XYZ file of C-alpha atoms in Angstrom:
405
model
C 83.721 108.761 255.163
C 84.396 106.602 258.122
C 85.634 108.581 261.061
C 87.256 111.330 259.000
C 86.799 114.633 260.765
C 84.280 116.546 258.698
C 83.622 120.216 259.508
C 80.495 121.823 258.171
C 81.418 124.989 256.362
C 79.305 127.906 257.465
C 79.681 131.623 256.867
C 82.167 132.508 259.600
C 83.262 135.785 258.046
C 86.407 136.462 256.067
C 88.157 139.096 258.107
C 89.403 136.626 260.688
C 89.667 133.089 259.384
C 90.743 130.458 261.912
C 91.925 127.045 260.764
C 92.490 124.324 263.369
C 94.803 121.546 262.278
C 95.034 118.022 263.633
C 98.159 119.110 265.510
C 96.024 121.654 267.409
C 97.911 124.573 265.878
C 95.971 127.624 264.721
C 96.520 129.846 261.715
C 94.705 133.172 261.466
C 94.245 134.906 258.149
C 93.185 138.572 258.012
C 92.297 140.878 255.175
C 94.939 143.420 254.334
C 92.286 146.114 254.737
C 90.117 145.727 257.814
C 86.603 147.070 257.721
C 83.724 146.861 255.289
C 84.327 145.985 251.655
C 83.150 148.775 249.278
C 80.225 147.788 247.060
C 82.151 148.585 243.871
C 85.176 146.480 244.859
C 85.706 142.899 243.794
C 85.252 140.066 246.264
C 87.934 139.894 248.942
C 89.741 136.546 249.191
C 91.662 135.033 252.125
C 93.755 131.851 252.058
C 95.289 129.694 254.767
C 98.113 128.703 255.071
C 99.534 132.198 254.629
C 101.365 133.039 251.433
C 104.917 131.653 251.341
C 104.388 129.716 254.578
C 107.084 127.073 255.141
C 107.235 123.764 257.043
C 103.446 123.418 256.929
C 102.303 120.055 258.390
C 101.129 117.724 255.630
C 97.708 117.257 257.234
C 96.973 120.998 257.442
C 93.699 121.869 255.744
C 93.891 124.489 252.998
C 91.048 126.936 253.634
C 89.863 129.609 251.205
C 87.110 132.146 251.815
C 85.490 134.978 249.900
C 83.728 138.078 251.277
C 81.503 140.225 249.130
C 81.190 137.483 246.520
C 81.511 133.757 245.870
C 84.279 131.390 244.891
C 84.209 130.196 241.291
C 87.392 128.136 241.146
C 90.025 126.922 243.614
C 93.070 124.909 242.517
C 95.758 123.686 244.911
C 98.496 122.280 242.688
C 101.835 120.716 243.575
C 104.587 122.590 241.740
C 107.652 120.949 243.294
C 108.409 117.708 245.117
C 105.101 116.036 244.261
C 102.537 115.581 241.533
C 98.835 116.258 241.293
C 96.540 118.535 243.240
C 94.598 118.603 246.469
C 90.868 118.078 246.036
C 88.396 119.999 248.138
C 84.775 120.773 248.915
C 82.865 124.047 248.467
C 80.328 125.268 251.009
C 76.691 125.454 250.012
C 76.726 129.252 249.775
C 79.908 129.227 247.688
C 81.887 131.428 250.082
C 84.284 128.875 251.545
C 86.386 125.991 250.252
C 88.444 123.474 252.210
C 90.830 120.795 251.032
C 90.414 117.090 251.701
C 93.224 114.608 252.152
C 96.869 115.340 252.873
C 99.708 117.060 251.085
C 103.013 115.391 250.275
C 106.007 116.023 252.547
C 108.799 118.241 251.216
C 106.593 119.661 248.452
C 105.602 123.132 247.280
C 101.993 123.993 246.434
C 100.391 126.855 244.568
C 96.867 127.999 245.448
C 94.993 129.759 242.633
C 91.617 131.292 243.499
C 88.984 132.932 241.327
C 86.051 134.775 242.934
C 83.278 136.995 241.613
C 81.088 139.626 243.279
C 77.363 140.219 242.590
C 78.224 142.871 239.998
C 80.318 140.354 238.059
C 83.722 141.752 238.969
C 86.325 138.972 239.038
C 89.042 138.667 241.671
C 92.030 136.371 241.207
C 94.565 135.511 243.862
C 97.585 133.206 243.922
C 99.521 132.112 247.014
C 102.010 129.373 247.766
C 103.249 127.294 250.674
C 105.674 124.437 251.258
C 105.294 121.422 253.517
C 107.581 120.006 256.154
C 110.268 117.695 254.840
C 110.167 113.973 255.616
C 113.252 111.828 256.071
C 111.564 108.455 255.465
C 108.282 106.832 254.509
C 106.141 103.975 255.792
C 103.781 101.684 253.919
C 101.149 99.050 254.580
C 102.804 95.639 254.717
C 99.537 93.690 254.879
C 95.840 94.528 254.800
C 93.210 91.917 255.645
C 90.891 90.829 254.211
C 93.589 90.589 251.568
C 93.593 93.039 248.678
C 94.226 90.015 246.467
C 90.753 88.804 247.403
C 88.937 92.121 247.048
C 85.240 91.363 246.706
C 85.546 88.210 248.776
C 82.797 87.170 251.195
C 83.646 86.824 254.888
C 81.939 85.908 258.129
C 80.220 88.333 260.502
C 83.147 88.319 262.952
C 85.817 89.352 260.429
C 88.123 92.167 261.607
C 89.992 94.585 259.358
C 93.700 94.105 260.058
C 96.542 96.420 259.031
C 100.268 95.861 259.535
C 102.799 98.589 258.715
C 106.372 98.027 257.561
C 107.739 100.459 260.178
C 106.803 101.503 263.695
C 104.397 104.441 263.623
C 103.912 106.624 266.684
C 101.413 109.256 265.552
C 98.443 106.961 266.017
C 95.848 109.736 265.933
C 96.945 110.927 262.470
C 96.903 107.340 261.207
C 93.443 106.532 262.575
C 91.916 109.724 261.206
C 92.864 108.576 257.733
C 91.628 104.982 258.013
C 88.071 105.100 256.687
C 85.377 102.439 256.848
C 82.261 102.660 254.660
C 79.533 100.064 255.143
C 76.175 99.534 253.439
C 74.765 98.899 256.934
C 76.517 101.386 259.250
C 77.905 99.997 262.508
C 79.577 101.356 265.625
C 83.221 100.288 265.553
C 86.759 101.232 266.536
C 90.405 100.658 265.687
C 92.627 98.917 268.241
C 96.430 99.138 268.394
C 98.242 95.934 269.347
C 101.673 97.513 268.858
C 103.271 100.310 266.831
C 102.989 98.292 263.619
C 99.589 96.665 264.054
C 96.102 98.196 264.144
C 92.817 96.280 263.728
C 89.175 97.335 263.388
C 86.066 95.520 264.579
C 82.468 96.587 265.190
C 81.047 96.708 268.699
C 78.889 93.749 267.722
C 79.218 91.295 264.836
C 78.721 92.774 261.364
C 75.112 92.667 260.134
C 74.666 89.895 257.590
C 75.046 90.862 253.915
C 76.914 94.114 254.575
C 79.181 95.561 251.878
C 82.328 97.172 253.272
C 84.964 99.441 251.758
C 88.193 100.192 253.625
C 90.266 103.199 252.581
C 93.721 103.792 254.032
C 94.387 107.354 252.883
C 97.927 107.475 254.181
C 99.882 109.210 251.426
C 101.571 112.133 253.142
C 100.101 111.328 256.558
C 102.501 111.784 259.470
C 103.420 108.513 261.156
C 106.064 109.944 263.488
C 108.934 112.402 263.507
C 110.130 112.709 259.909
C 107.996 109.675 258.914
C 105.201 109.983 256.338
C 102.867 107.641 254.523
C 104.009 106.462 251.116
C 100.709 105.666 249.419
C 96.970 105.127 249.666
C 95.386 101.685 249.627
C 91.824 100.339 249.646
C 89.940 97.059 249.730
C 86.334 95.960 249.441
C 84.671 92.893 250.899
C 81.238 91.497 251.600
C 79.876 90.056 254.816
C 77.903 86.913 254.088
C 75.079 85.231 255.943
C 75.291 85.136 259.719
C 76.714 81.755 260.740
C 77.770 81.191 264.334
C 78.980 77.839 265.651
C 78.853 77.035 269.359
C 80.549 74.066 270.978
C 80.961 72.760 274.517
C 83.800 70.630 275.854
C 81.282 69.346 278.411
C 78.424 68.339 276.110
C 80.850 67.333 273.313
C 78.586 68.898 270.675
C 78.907 71.612 268.026
C 75.759 73.460 266.929
C 75.890 75.494 263.726
C 73.302 78.261 263.422
C 72.723 80.166 260.219
C 70.722 83.375 260.472
C 69.627 82.250 263.937
C 68.391 78.798 262.891
C 70.219 75.564 263.803
C 71.234 73.826 260.576
C 73.666 71.161 261.842
C 74.607 69.432 265.091
C 78.016 67.787 265.096
C 79.414 65.399 267.739
C 82.915 66.523 268.758
C 85.867 65.584 270.928
C 87.977 68.397 272.393
C 91.347 68.605 274.143
C 92.009 65.895 276.707
C 93.980 68.132 279.095
C 96.129 65.895 281.297
C 99.873 66.087 281.859
C 100.454 67.701 278.447
C 97.701 70.274 279.095
C 96.098 69.648 275.738
C 93.135 71.965 276.277
C 90.928 73.416 273.573
C 90.611 77.094 274.457
C 87.297 78.576 275.545
C 86.222 81.791 273.881
C 85.117 83.451 270.673
C 87.307 82.078 267.910
C 87.118 83.023 264.251
C 87.674 80.778 261.258
C 91.143 81.868 260.075
C 91.754 79.502 257.179
C 90.293 76.488 255.396
C 92.885 73.881 254.552
C 92.188 70.660 252.652
C 95.392 69.108 254.061
C 97.384 70.083 257.172
C 100.500 68.477 258.651
C 100.206 68.602 262.440
C 103.202 68.191 264.746
C 103.333 68.133 268.531
C 104.330 71.601 269.820
C 107.616 71.742 271.691
C 108.152 67.974 271.588
C 110.750 66.501 269.212
C 110.965 63.079 267.540
C 111.786 60.259 269.943
C 110.348 62.105 272.952
C 107.278 60.985 274.846
C 104.149 62.617 273.454
C 105.657 63.358 270.037
C 103.383 63.080 267.019
C 103.233 64.107 263.387
C 100.216 63.346 261.240
C 98.459 64.365 258.051
C 94.975 65.693 258.719
C 92.242 66.489 256.202
C 89.546 69.169 255.893
C 90.775 71.507 258.611
C 89.461 74.908 259.706
C 92.012 76.875 261.744
C 90.638 78.759 264.769
C 93.769 80.068 266.583
C 97.506 80.592 266.259
C 98.257 78.000 268.919
C 97.494 75.121 266.569
C 93.755 74.666 267.126
C 91.634 73.389 264.255
C 88.261 71.812 263.677
C 89.210 68.816 261.550
C 88.493 65.319 260.368
C 89.541 62.700 262.949
C 88.431 59.215 261.885
C 90.507 57.707 264.727
C 88.343 59.348 267.427
C 84.848 58.898 265.987
C 83.965 56.550 268.848
C 84.723 59.280 271.395
C 83.065 62.147 269.513
C 79.950 63.204 271.370
C 81.087 61.418 274.557
C 84.584 62.363 275.752
C 87.593 64.595 275.092
C 90.608 62.755 273.679
C 92.312 65.229 271.293
C 95.603 67.118 271.568
C 93.682 70.398 271.714
C 91.886 70.447 268.378
C 88.183 69.860 267.866
C 87.820 66.377 266.372
C 84.807 65.628 264.172
C 83.985 62.799 261.778
C 85.246 62.867 258.148
C 81.774 63.598 256.758
C 81.134 66.372 259.272
C 84.580 67.868 258.620
C 83.887 67.959 254.886
C 80.530 69.625 255.488
C 82.042 72.154 257.901
C 84.897 73.265 255.648
C 82.496 73.570 252.709
C 80.040 75.686 254.720
C 82.422 77.952 256.626
C 83.573 81.446 255.666
C 86.772 83.066 256.878
C 85.697 85.199 259.840
C 82.808 82.976 260.945
C 82.585 82.985 264.774
C 83.210 79.640 266.498
C 82.452 79.905 270.213
C 83.791 77.199 272.525
C 82.890 76.929 276.213
C 83.755 74.611 279.094
C 87.566 74.591 278.918
C 89.760 75.817 281.809
C 92.002 77.607 279.306
C 90.769 80.923 277.895
C 91.586 82.064 274.376
C 93.920 85.063 274.533
C 92.854 88.155 272.508
C 96.183 87.997 270.650
C 95.956 84.271 269.904
C 95.001 84.326 266.244
C 91.961 86.506 265.726
C 90.742 86.397 269.319
C 89.575 90.005 269.064
C 86.095 89.302 270.411
C 87.573 88.115 273.700
C 87.844 91.760 274.723
C 84.621 93.498 275.669
C 83.881 96.883 274.089
C 85.335 98.886 276.975
C 88.570 96.900 276.861
C 88.762 97.217 273.073
C 88.458 101.001 273.253
C 91.380 101.307 275.677
C 93.750 100.795 272.749
C 91.993 103.088 270.301
C 93.331 106.592 269.703
C 90.158 108.069 268.186
C 87.867 105.941 270.402
C 84.877 105.015 268.259
C 82.798 106.089 265.306
C 79.842 105.018 263.244
C 80.828 103.877 259.787
C 79.295 105.806 256.947
C 76.936 104.221 254.476
C 78.722 103.100 251.322
């Protein structure tokens, strides 16, 4: 799934089995008896990690192979320090098996293998290994779209946003275990904003009506020295129709297009600029919230000071973290469509504001042009302000095509 590293399992031979881990270490497993396997003997079995191996990295793949026969059963079971077993996949010819997912830190595992040769002779082998100990764990603090709204419908610009409760430094291990499945596969990438924050977006907007599943398979994944993931988490969401709104601070108009067709033109009034620099930012905004009532207060200006205001505003759609909304402004209807008089928000009439909030999805792109102030990529969900090359600079695994759900 997603950008998980999948290796096709081919017949590489049992006598020398090489397993490359994500830490670029290599473990070689050799038969006790080199040379050809006698026809009357049972199938020979090799297992990596080696028997009684200690301090094995949690993301090491368990690899089992049979020569002179096929594998009938492989069980990798936690016997101390954890519960459950590691699942795996068998090659098409039945000669090799490899685990999927990660082991728990500070745990002991038992590998039980059953193989059979063409004559029906059964070979059984049991080995064990223990994983490196972890001193602390990390967890996902927030995952957007919210798990509480799993199954929700979002706009075509919606990013996937993850915040961890601790700083994580092994970004490659984290990214390799963040999987995106989409009913309409897209090219996309994760982007680190800091050691606690990683977001995903496609190269281009999501195709309309795409179903997406996000899996954070982080249980046991290394996040840094002595730091390991506490649990797995997943969400599902749907991308709705394609609705993109474009507005100009010069023409004073918003045009809403749904699936490429203009469905509404709305007169607007943007930021007036001036001494207070009340500019509406230019750039690709996303609808961040829909609020029936919002209390707006002048930023950085207290009561009694020139320029101070506090007002109750209705039917607001938030488009940045710097206090920008598209909202009902009955006091500026006469200027809407003609001039910019707002404190930085996009003013529209009460009826247009009601229509807009009712017809907007979280994640819908709202593109404003004409302002001297550019939207910063970190101002709200300004992710689309970075071109693809810039976005990839902060990705550890670069890019991948999501798998079909």
